[in-house]
Amino acid sequence: MTGRWIGASILLGRPVPVDGPYPHVCGSVLVGLMTGRPVRIGHRDCAACATIAAAADARIEGDR
């Protein structure tokens, strides 16, 4: 697949392949489209962090 993750590419400033793992964008700063003010991306808005958290939750549930 030759597509790109547009949002992650913009945040990271480089192309992000679709077939690669989720890139961490937490801690990145972007300018809000509506306000023009800088916004720092938090862990809850990062797909890579959410994927890691979901995997950890699945392991915990599987241990019960």
PDB file of C-alpha atoms in Angstrom:
ATOM      1  CA  MET A   1       0.000   0.000   0.000  1.00  0.00           C
ATOM      2  CA  THR A   2       1.494   3.340  -0.985  1.00  0.00           C
ATOM      3  CA  GLY A   3      -0.802   5.693   0.922  1.00  0.00           C
ATOM      4  CA  ARG A   4       0.284   8.055   3.685  1.00  0.00           C
ATOM      5  CA  TRP A   5      -1.182   9.055   7.020  1.00  0.00           C
ATOM      6  CA  ILE A   6      -1.838  12.701   6.290  1.00  0.00           C
ATOM      7  CA  GLY A   7      -2.351  13.853   9.899  1.00  0.00           C
ATOM      8  CA  ALA A   8       0.698  12.043  11.246  1.00  0.00           C
ATOM      9  CA  SER A   9       2.743  13.214   8.275  1.00  0.00           C
ATOM     10  CA  ILE A  10       1.842  16.838   8.996  1.00  0.00           C
ATOM     11  CA  LEU A  11       2.587  16.513  12.718  1.00  0.00           C
ATOM     12  CA  LEU A  12       5.885  14.714  12.262  1.00  0.00           C
ATOM     13  CA  GLY A  13       6.962  16.695   9.213  1.00  0.00           C
ATOM     14  CA  ARG A  14       7.770  13.572   7.213  1.00  0.00           C
ATOM     15  CA  PRO A  15       5.890  10.904   5.234  1.00  0.00           C
ATOM     16  CA  VAL A  16       4.358   8.142   7.360  1.00  0.00           C
ATOM     17  CA  PRO A  17       3.725   4.836   5.504  1.00  0.00           C
ATOM     18  CA  VAL A  18       0.273   3.318   5.958  1.00  0.00           C
ATOM     19  CA  ASP A  19       1.669  -0.196   6.355  1.00  0.00           C
ATOM     20  CA  GLY A  20       3.976   0.849   9.222  1.00  0.00           C
ATOM     21  CA  PRO A  21       3.067   0.890  12.919  1.00  0.00           C
ATOM     22  CA  TYR A  22       1.251   3.840  14.425  1.00  0.00           C
ATOM     23  CA  PRO A  23       3.758   6.675  14.929  1.00  0.00           C
ATOM     24  CA  HIS A  24       3.880   8.490  18.273  1.00  0.00           C
ATOM     25  CA  VAL A  25       2.673  12.059  17.778  1.00  0.00           C
ATOM     26  CA  CYS A  26       2.273  12.819  21.486  1.00  0.00           C
ATOM     27  CA  GLY A  27       4.237  15.854  22.534  1.00  0.00           C
ATOM     28  CA  SER A  28       4.106  17.308  19.023  1.00  0.00           C
ATOM     29  CA  VAL A  29       2.888  20.876  18.646  1.00  0.00           C
ATOM     30  CA  LEU A  30       0.649  22.049  15.835  1.00  0.00           C
ATOM     31  CA  VAL A  31      -1.208  25.261  15.111  1.00  0.00           C
ATOM     32  CA  GLY A  32      -4.966  25.039  15.591  1.00  0.00           C
ATOM     33  CA  LEU A  33      -6.839  25.603  12.333  1.00  0.00           C
ATOM     34  CA  MET A  34      -9.646  27.614  13.914  1.00  0.00           C
ATOM     35  CA  THR A  35      -7.704  29.584  16.540  1.00  0.00           C
ATOM     36  CA  GLY A  36      -4.219  29.841  15.049  1.00  0.00           C
ATOM     37  CA  ARG A  37      -2.834  29.030  18.510  1.00  0.00           C
ATOM     38  CA  PRO A  38      -0.278  26.296  19.207  1.00  0.00           C
ATOM     39  CA  VAL A  39      -1.689  23.050  20.594  1.00  0.00           C
ATOM     40  CA  ARG A  40       0.404  20.264  22.156  1.00  0.00           C
ATOM     41  CA  ILE A  41      -0.838  16.757  21.297  1.00  0.00           C
ATOM     42  CA  GLY A  42      -1.371  14.691  24.440  1.00  0.00           C
ATOM     43  CA  HIS A  43      -1.094  10.951  25.034  1.00  0.00           C
ATOM     44  CA  ARG A  44      -4.858  10.488  24.760  1.00  0.00           C
ATOM     45  CA  ASP A  45      -4.768  11.929  21.230  1.00  0.00           C
ATOM     46  CA  CYS A  46      -1.899   9.697  20.081  1.00  0.00           C
ATOM     47  CA  ALA A  47      -2.946   6.543  18.195  1.00  0.00           C
ATOM     48  CA  ALA A  48       0.280   4.749  19.158  1.00  0.00           C
ATOM     49  CA  CYS A  49      -0.308   5.394  22.868  1.00  0.00           C
ATOM     50  CA  ALA A  50      -3.947   4.283  22.564  1.00  0.00           C
ATOM     51  CA  THR A  51      -2.866   1.060  20.827  1.00  0.00           C
ATOM     52  CA  ILE A  52      -0.344   0.268  23.574  1.00  0.00           C
ATOM     53  CA  ALA A  53      -2.935   0.986  26.278  1.00  0.00           C
ATOM     54  CA  ALA A  54      -5.531  -1.229  24.556  1.00  0.00           C
ATOM     55  CA  ALA A  55      -3.019  -4.085  24.297  1.00  0.00           C
ATOM     56  CA  ALA A  56      -2.178  -3.725  28.008  1.00  0.00           C
ATOM     57  CA  ASP A  57      -5.890  -3.743  28.912  1.00  0.00           C
ATOM     58  CA  ALA A  58      -6.412  -6.883  26.830  1.00  0.00           C
ATOM     59  CA  ARG A  59      -3.552  -8.641  28.623  1.00  0.00           C
ATOM     60  CA  ILE A  60      -4.960  -7.658  32.026  1.00  0.00           C
ATOM     61  CA  GLU A  61      -8.440  -8.894  31.059  1.00  0.00           C
ATOM     62  CA  GLY A  62      -6.957 -12.146  29.770  1.00  0.00           C
ATOM     63  CA  ASP A  63      -5.201 -12.787  33.081  1.00  0.00           C
ATOM     64  CA  ARG A  64      -8.442 -12.706  35.086  1.00  0.00           C
TER      65      ARG A  64
END
